[in-house]
mmCIF file with all atom_site columns, C-alpha atoms and ligand atoms in Angstrom:
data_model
loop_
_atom_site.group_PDB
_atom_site.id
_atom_site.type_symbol
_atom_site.label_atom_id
_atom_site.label_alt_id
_atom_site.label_comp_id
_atom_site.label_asym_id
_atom_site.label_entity_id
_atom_site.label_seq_id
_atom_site.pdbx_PDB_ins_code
_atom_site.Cartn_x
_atom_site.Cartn_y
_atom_site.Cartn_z
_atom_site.occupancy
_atom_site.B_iso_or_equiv
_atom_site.pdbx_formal_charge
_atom_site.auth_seq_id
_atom_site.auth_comp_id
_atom_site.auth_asym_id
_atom_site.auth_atom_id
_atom_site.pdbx_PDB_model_num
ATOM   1   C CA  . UNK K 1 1   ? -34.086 56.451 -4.947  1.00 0.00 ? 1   UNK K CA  1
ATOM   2   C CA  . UNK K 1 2   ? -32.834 55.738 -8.153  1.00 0.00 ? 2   UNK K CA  1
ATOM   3   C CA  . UNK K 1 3   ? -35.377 53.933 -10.603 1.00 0.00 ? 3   UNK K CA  1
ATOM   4   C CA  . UNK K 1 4   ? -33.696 51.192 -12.886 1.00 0.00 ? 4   UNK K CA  1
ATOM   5   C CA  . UNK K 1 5   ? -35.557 49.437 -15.571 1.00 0.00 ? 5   UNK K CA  1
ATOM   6   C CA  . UNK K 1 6   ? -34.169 45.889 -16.285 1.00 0.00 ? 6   UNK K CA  1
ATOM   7   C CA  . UNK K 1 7   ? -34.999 44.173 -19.346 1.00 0.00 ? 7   UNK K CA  1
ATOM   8   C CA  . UNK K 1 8   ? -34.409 40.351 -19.872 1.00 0.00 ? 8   UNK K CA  1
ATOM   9   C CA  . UNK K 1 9   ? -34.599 39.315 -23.654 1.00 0.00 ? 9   UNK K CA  1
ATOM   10  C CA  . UNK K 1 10  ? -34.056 35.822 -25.109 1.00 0.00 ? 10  UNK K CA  1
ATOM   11  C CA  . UNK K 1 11  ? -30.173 35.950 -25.988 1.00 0.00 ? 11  UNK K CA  1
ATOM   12  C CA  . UNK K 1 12  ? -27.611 34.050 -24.162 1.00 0.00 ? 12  UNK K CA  1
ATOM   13  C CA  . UNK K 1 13  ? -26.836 35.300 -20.192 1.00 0.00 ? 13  UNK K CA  1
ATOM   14  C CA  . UNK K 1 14  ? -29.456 34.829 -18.070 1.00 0.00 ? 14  UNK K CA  1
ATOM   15  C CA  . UNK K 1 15  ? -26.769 34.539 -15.905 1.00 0.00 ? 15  UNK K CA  1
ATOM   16  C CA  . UNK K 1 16  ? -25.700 37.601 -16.399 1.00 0.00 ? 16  UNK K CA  1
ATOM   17  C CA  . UNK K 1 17  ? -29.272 39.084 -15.655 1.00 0.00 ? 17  UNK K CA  1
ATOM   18  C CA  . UNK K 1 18  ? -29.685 37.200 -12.711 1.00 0.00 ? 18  UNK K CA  1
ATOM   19  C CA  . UNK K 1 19  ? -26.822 38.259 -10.905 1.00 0.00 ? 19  UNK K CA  1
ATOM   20  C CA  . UNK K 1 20  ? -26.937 42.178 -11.766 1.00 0.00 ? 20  UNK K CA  1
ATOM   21  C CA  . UNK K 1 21  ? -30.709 42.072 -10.161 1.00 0.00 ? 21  UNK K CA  1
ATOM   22  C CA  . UNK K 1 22  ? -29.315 40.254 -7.174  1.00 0.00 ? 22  UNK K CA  1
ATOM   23  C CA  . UNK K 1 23  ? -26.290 43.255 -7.156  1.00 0.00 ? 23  UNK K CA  1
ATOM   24  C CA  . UNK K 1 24  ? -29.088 45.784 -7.707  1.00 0.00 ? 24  UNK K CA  1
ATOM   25  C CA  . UNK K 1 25  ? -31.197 43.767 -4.721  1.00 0.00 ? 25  UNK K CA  1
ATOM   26  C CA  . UNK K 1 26  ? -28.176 44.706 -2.319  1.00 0.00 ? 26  UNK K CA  1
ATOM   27  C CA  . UNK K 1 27  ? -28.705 48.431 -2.947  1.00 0.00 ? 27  UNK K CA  1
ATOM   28  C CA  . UNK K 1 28  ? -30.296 50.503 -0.716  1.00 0.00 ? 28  UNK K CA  1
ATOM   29  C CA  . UNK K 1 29  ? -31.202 53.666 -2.830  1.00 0.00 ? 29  UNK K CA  1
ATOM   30  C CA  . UNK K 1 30  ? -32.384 51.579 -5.983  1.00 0.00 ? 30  UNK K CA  1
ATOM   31  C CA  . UNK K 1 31  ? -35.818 50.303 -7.279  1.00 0.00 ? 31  UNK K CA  1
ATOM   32  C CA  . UNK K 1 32  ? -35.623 47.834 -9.791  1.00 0.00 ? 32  UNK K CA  1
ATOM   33  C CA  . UNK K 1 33  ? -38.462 47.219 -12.483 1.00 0.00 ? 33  UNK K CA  1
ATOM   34  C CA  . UNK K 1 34  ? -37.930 43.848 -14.225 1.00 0.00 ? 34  UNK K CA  1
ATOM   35  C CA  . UNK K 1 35  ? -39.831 43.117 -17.990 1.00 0.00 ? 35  UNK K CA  1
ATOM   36  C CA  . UNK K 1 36  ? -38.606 39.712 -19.320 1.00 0.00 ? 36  UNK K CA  1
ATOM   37  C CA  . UNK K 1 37  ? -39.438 38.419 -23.092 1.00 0.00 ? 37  UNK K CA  1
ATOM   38  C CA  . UNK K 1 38  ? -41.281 34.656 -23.897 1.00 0.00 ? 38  UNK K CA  1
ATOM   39  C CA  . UNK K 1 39  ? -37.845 33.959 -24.928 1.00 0.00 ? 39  UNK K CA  1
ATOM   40  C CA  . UNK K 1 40  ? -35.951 35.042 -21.552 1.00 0.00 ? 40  UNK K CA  1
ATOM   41  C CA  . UNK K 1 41  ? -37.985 32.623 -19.512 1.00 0.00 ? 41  UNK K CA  1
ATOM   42  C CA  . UNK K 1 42  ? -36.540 29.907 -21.881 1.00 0.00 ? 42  UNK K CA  1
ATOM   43  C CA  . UNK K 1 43  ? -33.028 30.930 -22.067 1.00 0.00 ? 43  UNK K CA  1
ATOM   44  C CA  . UNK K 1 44  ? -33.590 31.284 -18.165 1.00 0.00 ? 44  UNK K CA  1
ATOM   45  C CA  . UNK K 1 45  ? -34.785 27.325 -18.287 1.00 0.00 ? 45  UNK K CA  1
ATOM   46  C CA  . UNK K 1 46  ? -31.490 26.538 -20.688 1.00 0.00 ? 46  UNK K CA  1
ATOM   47  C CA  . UNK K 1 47  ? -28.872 28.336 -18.570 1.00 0.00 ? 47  UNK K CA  1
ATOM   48  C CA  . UNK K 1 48  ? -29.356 28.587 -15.614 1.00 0.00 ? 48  UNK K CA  1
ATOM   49  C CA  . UNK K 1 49  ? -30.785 26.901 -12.242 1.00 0.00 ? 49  UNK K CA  1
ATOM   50  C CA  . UNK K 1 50  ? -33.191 29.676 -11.339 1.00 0.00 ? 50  UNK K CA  1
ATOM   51  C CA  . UNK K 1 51  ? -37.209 29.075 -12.066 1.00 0.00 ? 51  UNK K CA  1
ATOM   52  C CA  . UNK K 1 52  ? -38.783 32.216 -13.995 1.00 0.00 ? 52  UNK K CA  1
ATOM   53  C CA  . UNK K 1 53  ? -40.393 32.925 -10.480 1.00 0.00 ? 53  UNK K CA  1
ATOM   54  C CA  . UNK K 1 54  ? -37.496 33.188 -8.517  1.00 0.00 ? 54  UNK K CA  1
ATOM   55  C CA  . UNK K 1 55  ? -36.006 35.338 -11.252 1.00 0.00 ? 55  UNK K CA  1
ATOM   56  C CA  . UNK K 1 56  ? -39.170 37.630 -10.829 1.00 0.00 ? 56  UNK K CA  1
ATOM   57  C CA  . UNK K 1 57  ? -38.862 37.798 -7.139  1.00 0.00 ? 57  UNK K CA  1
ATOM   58  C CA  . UNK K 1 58  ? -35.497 39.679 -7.254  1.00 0.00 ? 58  UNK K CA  1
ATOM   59  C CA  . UNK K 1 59  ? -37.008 42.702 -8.450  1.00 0.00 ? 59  UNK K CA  1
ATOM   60  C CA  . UNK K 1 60  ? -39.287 45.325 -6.473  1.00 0.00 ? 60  UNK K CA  1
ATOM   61  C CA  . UNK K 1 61  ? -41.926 45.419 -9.781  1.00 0.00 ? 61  UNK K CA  1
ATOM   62  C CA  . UNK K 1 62  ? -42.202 43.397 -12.334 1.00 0.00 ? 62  UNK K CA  1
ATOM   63  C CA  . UNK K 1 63  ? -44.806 43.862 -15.708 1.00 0.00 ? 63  UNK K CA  1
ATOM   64  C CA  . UNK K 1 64  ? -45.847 41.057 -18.116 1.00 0.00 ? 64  UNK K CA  1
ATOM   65  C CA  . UNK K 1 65  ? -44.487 42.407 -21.620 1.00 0.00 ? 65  UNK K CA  1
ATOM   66  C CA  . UNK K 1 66  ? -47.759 41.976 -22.917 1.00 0.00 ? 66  UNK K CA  1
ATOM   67  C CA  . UNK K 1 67  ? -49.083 44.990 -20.232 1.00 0.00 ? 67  UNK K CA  1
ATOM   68  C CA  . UNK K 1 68  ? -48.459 47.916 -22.830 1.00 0.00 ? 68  UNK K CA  1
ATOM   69  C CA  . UNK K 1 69  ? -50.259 50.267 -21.038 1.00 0.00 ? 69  UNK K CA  1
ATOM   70  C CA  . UNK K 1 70  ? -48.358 49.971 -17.828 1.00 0.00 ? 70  UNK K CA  1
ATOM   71  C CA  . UNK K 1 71  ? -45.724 52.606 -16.798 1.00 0.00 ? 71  UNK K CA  1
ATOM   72  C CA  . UNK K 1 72  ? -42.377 52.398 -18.417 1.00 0.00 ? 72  UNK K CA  1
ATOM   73  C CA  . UNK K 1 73  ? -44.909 52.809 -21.575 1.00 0.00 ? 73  UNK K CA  1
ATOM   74  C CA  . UNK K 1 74  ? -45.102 56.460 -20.799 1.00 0.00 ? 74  UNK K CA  1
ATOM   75  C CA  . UNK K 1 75  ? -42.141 58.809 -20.681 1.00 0.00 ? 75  UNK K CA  1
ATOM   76  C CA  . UNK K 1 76  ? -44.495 60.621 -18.088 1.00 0.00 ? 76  UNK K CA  1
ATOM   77  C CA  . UNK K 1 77  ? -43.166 57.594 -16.136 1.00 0.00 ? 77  UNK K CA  1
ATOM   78  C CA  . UNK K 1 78  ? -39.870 58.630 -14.444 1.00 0.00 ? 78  UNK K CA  1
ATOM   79  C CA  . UNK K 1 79  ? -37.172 55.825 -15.418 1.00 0.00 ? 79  UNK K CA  1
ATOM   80  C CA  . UNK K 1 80  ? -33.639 56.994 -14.985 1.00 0.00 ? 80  UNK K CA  1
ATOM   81  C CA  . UNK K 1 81  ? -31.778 54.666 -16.188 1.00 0.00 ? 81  UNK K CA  1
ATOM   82  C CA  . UNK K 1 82  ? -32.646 51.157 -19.025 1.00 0.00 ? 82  UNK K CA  1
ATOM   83  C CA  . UNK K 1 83  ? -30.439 47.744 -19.120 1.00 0.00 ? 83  UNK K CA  1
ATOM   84  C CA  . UNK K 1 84  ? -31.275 44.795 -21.395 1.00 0.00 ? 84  UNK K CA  1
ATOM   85  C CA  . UNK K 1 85  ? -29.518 41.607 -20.326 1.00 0.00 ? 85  UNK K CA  1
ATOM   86  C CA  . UNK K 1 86  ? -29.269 40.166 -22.675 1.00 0.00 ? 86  UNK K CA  1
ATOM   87  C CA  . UNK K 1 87  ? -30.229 41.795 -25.340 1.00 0.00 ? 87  UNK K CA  1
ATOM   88  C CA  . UNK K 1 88  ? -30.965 39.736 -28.220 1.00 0.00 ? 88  UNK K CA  1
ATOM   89  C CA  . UNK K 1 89  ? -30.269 40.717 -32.364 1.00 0.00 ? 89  UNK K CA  1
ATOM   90  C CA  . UNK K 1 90  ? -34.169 40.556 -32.645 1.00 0.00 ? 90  UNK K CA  1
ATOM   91  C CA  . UNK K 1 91  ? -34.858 42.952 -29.667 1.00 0.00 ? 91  UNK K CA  1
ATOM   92  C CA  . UNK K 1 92  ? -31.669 45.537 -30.959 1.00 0.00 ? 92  UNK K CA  1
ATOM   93  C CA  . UNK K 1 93  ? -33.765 45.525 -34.275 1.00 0.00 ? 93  UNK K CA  1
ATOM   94  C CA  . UNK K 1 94  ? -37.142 46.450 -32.583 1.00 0.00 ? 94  UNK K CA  1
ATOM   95  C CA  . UNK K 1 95  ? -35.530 49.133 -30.968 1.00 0.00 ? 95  UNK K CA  1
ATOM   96  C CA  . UNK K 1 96  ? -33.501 50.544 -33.922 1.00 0.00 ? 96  UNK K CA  1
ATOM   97  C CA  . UNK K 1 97  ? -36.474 50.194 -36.162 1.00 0.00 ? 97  UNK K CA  1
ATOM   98  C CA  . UNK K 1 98  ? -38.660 52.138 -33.685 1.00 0.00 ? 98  UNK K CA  1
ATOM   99  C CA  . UNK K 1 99  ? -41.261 48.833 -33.310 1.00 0.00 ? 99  UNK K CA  1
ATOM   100 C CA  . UNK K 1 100 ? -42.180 48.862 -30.128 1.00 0.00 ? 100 UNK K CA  1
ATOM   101 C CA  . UNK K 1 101 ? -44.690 45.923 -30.105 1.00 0.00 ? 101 UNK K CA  1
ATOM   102 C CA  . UNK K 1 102 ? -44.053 44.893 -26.472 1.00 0.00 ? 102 UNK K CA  1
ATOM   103 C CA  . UNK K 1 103 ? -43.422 46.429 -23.516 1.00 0.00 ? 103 UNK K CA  1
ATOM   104 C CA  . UNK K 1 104 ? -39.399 46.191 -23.343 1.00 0.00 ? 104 UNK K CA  1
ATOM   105 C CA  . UNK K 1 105 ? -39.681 47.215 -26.999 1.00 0.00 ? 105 UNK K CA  1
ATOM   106 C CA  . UNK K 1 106 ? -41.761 50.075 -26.022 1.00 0.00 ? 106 UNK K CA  1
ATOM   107 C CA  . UNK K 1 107 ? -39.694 50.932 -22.818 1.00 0.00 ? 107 UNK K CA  1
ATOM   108 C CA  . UNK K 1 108 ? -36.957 51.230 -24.600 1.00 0.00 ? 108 UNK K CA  1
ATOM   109 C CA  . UNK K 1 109 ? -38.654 53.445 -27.451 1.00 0.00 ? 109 UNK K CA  1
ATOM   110 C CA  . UNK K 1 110 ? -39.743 55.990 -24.635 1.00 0.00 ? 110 UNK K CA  1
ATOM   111 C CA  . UNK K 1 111 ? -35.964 56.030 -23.274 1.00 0.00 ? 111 UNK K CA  1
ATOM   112 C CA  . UNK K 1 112 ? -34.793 56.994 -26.600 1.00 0.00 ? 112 UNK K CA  1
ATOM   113 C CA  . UNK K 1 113 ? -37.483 59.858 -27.115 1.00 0.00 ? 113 UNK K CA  1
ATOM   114 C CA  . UNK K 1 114 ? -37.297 61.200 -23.713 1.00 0.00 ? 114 UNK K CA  1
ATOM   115 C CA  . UNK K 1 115 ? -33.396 61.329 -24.433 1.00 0.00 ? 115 UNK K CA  1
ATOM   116 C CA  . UNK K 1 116 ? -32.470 58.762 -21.083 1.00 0.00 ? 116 UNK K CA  1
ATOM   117 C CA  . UNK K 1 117 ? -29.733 56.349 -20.680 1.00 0.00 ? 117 UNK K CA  1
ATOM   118 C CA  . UNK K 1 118 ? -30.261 53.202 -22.279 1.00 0.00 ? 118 UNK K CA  1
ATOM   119 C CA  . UNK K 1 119 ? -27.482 50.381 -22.196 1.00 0.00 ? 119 UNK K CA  1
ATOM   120 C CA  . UNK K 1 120 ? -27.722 47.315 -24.708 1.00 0.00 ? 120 UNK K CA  1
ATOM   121 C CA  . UNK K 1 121 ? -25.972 43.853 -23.380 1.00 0.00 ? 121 UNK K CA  1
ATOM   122 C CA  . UNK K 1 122 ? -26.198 42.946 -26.843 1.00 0.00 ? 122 UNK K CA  1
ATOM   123 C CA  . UNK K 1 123 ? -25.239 39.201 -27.444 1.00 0.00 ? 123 UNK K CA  1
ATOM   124 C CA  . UNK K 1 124 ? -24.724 37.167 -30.709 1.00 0.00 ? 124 UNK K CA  1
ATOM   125 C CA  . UNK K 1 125 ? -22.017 35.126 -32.479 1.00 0.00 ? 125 UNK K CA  1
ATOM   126 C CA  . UNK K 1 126 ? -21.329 35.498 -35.320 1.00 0.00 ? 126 UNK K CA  1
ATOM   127 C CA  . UNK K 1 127 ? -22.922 39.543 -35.719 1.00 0.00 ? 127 UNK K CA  1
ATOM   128 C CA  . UNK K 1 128 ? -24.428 39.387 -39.444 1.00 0.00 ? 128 UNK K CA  1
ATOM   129 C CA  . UNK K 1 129 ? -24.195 42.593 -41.785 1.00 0.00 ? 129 UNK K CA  1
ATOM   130 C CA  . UNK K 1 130 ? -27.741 43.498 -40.246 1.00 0.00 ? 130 UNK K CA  1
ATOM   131 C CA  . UNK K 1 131 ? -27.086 42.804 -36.463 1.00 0.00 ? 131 UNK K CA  1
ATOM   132 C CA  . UNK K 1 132 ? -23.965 45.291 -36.952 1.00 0.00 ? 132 UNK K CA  1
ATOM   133 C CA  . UNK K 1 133 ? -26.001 47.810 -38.626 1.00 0.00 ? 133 UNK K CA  1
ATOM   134 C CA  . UNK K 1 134 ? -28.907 48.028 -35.421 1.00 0.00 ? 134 UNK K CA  1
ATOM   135 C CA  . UNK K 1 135 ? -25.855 48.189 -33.537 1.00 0.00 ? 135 UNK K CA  1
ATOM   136 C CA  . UNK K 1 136 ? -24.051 50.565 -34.982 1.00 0.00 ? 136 UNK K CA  1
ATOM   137 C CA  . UNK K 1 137 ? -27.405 52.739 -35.577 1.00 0.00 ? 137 UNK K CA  1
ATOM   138 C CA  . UNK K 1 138 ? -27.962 52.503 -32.113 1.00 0.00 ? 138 UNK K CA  1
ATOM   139 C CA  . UNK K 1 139 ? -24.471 53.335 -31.018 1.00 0.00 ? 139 UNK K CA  1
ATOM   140 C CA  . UNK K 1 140 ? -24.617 56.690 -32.884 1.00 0.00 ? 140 UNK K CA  1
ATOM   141 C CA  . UNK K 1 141 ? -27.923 57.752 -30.752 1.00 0.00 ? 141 UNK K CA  1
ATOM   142 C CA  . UNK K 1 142 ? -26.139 57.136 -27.599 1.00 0.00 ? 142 UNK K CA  1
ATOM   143 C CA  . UNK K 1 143 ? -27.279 53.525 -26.665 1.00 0.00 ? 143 UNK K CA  1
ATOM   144 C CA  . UNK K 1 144 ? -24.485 52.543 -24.959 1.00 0.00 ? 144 UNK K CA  1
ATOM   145 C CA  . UNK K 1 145 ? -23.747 48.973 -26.317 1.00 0.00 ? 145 UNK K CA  1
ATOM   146 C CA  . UNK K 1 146 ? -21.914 46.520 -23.754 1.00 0.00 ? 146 UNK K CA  1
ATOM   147 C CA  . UNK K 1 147 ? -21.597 43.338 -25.905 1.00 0.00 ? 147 UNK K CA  1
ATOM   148 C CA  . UNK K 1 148 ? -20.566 40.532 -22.430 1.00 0.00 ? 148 UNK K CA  1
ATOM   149 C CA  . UNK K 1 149 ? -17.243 39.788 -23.916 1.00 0.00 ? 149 UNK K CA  1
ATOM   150 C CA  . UNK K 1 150 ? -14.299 37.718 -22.128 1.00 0.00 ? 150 UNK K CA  1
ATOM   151 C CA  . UNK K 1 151 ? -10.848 39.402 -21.777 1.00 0.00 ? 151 UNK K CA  1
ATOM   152 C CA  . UNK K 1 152 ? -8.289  36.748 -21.329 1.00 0.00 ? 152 UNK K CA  1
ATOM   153 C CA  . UNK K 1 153 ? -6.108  39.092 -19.233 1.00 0.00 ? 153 UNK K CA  1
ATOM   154 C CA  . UNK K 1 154 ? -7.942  39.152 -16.237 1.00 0.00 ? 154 UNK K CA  1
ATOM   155 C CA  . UNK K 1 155 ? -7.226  35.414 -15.549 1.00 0.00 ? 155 UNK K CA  1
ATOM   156 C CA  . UNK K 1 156 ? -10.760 34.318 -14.374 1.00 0.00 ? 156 UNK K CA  1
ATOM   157 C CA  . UNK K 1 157 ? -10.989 30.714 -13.393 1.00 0.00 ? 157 UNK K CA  1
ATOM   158 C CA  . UNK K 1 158 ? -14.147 30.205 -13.697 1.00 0.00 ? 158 UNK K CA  1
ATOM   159 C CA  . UNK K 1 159 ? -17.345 31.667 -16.035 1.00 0.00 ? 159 UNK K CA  1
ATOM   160 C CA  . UNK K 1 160 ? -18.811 32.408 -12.722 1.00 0.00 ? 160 UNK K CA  1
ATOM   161 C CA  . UNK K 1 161 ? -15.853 34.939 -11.823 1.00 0.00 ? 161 UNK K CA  1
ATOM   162 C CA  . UNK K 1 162 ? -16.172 36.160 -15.235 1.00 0.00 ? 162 UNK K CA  1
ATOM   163 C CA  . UNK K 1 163 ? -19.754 37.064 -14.726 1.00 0.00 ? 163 UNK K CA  1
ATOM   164 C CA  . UNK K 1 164 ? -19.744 38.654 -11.586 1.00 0.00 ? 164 UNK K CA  1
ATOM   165 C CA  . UNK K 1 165 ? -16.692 40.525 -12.620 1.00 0.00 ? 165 UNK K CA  1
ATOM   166 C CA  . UNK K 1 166 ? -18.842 41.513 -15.720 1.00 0.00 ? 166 UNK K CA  1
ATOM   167 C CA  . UNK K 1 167 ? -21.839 42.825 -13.832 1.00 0.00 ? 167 UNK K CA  1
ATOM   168 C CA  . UNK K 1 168 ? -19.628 44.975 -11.389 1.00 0.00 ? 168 UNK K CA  1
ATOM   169 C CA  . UNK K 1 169 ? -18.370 46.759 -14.895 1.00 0.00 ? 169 UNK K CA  1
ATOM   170 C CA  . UNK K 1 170 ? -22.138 46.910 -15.182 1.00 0.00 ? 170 UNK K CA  1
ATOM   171 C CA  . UNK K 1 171 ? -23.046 48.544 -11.962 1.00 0.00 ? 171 UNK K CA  1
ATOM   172 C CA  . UNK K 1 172 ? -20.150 51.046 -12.769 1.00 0.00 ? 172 UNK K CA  1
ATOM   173 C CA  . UNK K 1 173 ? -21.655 51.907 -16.275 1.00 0.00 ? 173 UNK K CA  1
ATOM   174 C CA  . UNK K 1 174 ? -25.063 52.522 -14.441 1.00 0.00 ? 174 UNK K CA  1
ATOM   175 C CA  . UNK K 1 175 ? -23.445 54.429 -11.596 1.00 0.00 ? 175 UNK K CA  1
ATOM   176 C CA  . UNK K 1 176 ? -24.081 52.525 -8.741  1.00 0.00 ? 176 UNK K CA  1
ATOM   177 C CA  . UNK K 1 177 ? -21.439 51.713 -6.092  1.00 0.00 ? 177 UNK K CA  1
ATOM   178 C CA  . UNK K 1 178 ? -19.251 48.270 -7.359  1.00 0.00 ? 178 UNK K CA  1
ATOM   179 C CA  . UNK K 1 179 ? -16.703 46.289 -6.996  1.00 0.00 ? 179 UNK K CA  1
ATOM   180 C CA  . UNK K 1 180 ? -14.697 47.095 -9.605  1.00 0.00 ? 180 UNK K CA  1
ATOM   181 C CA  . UNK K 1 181 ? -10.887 46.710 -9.248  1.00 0.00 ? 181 UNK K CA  1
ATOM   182 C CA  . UNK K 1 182 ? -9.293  49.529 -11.458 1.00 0.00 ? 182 UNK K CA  1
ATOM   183 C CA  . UNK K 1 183 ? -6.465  48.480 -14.036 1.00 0.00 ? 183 UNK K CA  1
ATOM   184 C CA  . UNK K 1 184 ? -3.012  49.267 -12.436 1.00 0.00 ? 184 UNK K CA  1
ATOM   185 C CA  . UNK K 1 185 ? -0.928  48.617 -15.187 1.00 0.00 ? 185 UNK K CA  1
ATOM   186 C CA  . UNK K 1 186 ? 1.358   45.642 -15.941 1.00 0.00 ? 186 UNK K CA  1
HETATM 187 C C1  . LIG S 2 .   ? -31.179 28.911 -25.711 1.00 0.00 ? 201 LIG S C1  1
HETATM 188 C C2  . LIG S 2 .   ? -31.333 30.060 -26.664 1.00 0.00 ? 201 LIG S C2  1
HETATM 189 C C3  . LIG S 2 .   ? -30.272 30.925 -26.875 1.00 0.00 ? 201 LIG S C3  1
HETATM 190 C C4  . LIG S 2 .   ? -30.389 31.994 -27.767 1.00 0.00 ? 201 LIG S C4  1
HETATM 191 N N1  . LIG S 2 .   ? -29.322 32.846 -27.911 1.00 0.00 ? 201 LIG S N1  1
HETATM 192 C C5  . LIG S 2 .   ? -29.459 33.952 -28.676 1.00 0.00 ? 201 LIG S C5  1
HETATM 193 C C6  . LIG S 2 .   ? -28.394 34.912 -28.714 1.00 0.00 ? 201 LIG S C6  1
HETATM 194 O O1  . LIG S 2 .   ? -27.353 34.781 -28.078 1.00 0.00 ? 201 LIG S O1  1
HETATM 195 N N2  . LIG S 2 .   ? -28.614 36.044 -29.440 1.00 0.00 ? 201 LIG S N2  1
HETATM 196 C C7  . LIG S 2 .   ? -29.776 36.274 -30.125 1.00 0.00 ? 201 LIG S C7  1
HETATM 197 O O2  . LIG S 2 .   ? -29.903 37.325 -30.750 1.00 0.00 ? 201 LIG S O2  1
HETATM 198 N N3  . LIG S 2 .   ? -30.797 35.357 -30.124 1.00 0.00 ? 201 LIG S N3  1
HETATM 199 C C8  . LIG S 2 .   ? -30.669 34.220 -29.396 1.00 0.00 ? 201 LIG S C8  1
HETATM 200 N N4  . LIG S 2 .   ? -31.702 33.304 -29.343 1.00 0.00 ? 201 LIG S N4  1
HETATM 201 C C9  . LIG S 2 .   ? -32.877 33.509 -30.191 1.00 0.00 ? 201 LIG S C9  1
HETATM 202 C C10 . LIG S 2 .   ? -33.873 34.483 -29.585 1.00 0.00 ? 201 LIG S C10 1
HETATM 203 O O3  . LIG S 2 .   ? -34.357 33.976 -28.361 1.00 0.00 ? 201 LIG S O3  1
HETATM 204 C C11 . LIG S 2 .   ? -35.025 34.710 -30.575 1.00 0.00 ? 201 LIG S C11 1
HETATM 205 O O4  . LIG S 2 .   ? -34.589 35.431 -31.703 1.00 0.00 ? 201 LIG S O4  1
HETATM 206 C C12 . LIG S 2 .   ? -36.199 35.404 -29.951 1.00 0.00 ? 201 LIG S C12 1
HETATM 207 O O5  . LIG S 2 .   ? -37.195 35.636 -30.926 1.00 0.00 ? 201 LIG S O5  1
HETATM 208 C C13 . LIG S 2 .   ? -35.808 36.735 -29.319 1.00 0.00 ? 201 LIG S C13 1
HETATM 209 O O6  . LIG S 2 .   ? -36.967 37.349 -28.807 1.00 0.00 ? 201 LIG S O6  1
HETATM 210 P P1  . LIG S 2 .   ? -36.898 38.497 -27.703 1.00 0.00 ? 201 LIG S P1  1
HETATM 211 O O7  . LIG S 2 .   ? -35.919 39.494 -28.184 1.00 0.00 ? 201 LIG S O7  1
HETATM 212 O O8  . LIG S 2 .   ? -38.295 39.002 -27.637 1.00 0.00 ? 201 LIG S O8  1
HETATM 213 O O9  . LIG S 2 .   ? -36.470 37.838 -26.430 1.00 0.00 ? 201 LIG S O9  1
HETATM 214 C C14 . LIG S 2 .   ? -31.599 32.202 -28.465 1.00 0.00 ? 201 LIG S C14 1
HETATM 215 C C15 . LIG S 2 .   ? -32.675 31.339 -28.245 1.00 0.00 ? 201 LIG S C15 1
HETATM 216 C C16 . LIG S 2 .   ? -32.549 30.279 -27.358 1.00 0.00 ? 201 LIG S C16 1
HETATM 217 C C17 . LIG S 2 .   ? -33.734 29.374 -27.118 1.00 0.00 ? 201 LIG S C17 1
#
């Protein structure tokens, strides 16, 4: 049973969140924690038709990011793999900056020191001088930074394609089985 920790911060793509937990949902051998910021509940509200609840109830446990004594706090606390999706420019800077004043801030922290896989959907537009930097910081650690970008060659009809296209490429980054249709040239 693998133990994936998914972190919902308040940058566009609740979307995106919501339909890697249902993906996640569908496997067997996975058990998905689920810590959402103030701000994801109202980017959840903004984008998408989902209530916070039923965003909650796709996940096997889910903390309040207040609880910063629960698990994921401790690197004691087996987590094998991190996703934040979204992740927003404010939540990239708590992490870089080692300011772990939350619980997803926190998670993250101990996923860094325990030297575990953390992956950053990290969303903004445009990226200021400072957003690049926590990137870029990050990036050199080994937080693997998967900005949800649109490639035009695919031909997707629709942002819905787009995103569930996305979220398979995320399932394959986190190593669980996908649907993702490999490149065979032009
Ligand atoms: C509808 C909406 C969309 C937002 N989109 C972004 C975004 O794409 N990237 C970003 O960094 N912040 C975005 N923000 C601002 C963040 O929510 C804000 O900086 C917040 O403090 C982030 O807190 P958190 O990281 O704890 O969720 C958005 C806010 C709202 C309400």
């Amino acid at each position: 049973m693998k133990r994936i920790l998914v972190g919902i911060s308040g940058a566009s793509g609740a979307p995106i969140a919501i339909r890697l937990l249902q993906r996640l949902k569908e496997s067997y051998d996975v058990e998905t924690h689920l810590i959402m910021s103030d701000s994801a509940c109202l980017t959840i509200e903004q984008e998408t038709e989902y209530s916070v609840q039923q965003v909650k109830s796709l996940a096997d446990i889910v903390y309040d990011i207040r609880e910063i004594g629960a698990g994921p706090a401790s690197g004691s606390f087996q987590i094998d793999e991190m996703i934040i999706v979204p992740c927003s420019m404010k939540t990239a800077a708590g992490i870089a900056g080692g300011y772990s004043d939350n619980l997803l801030l926190r998670a993250a922290d101990v996923m860094l020191k325990e030297g575990r896989p953390l992956f950053l959907v990290a969303r903004e537009s445009p990226l200021s001088p400072i957003h690049l930097r926590n990137l870029q910081e990050l990036g050199m650690i080994g937080v693997r930074i998967i900005p949800p970008m649109v490639s035009y060659y695919q031909g997707y009809k629709t942002i819905e394609e787009w995103t569930n296209n996305f979220v398979e490429r995320l399932l394959e980054k986190l190593e669980i089985q996908n649907n993702v249709k490999a490149w065979d040239g032009m």
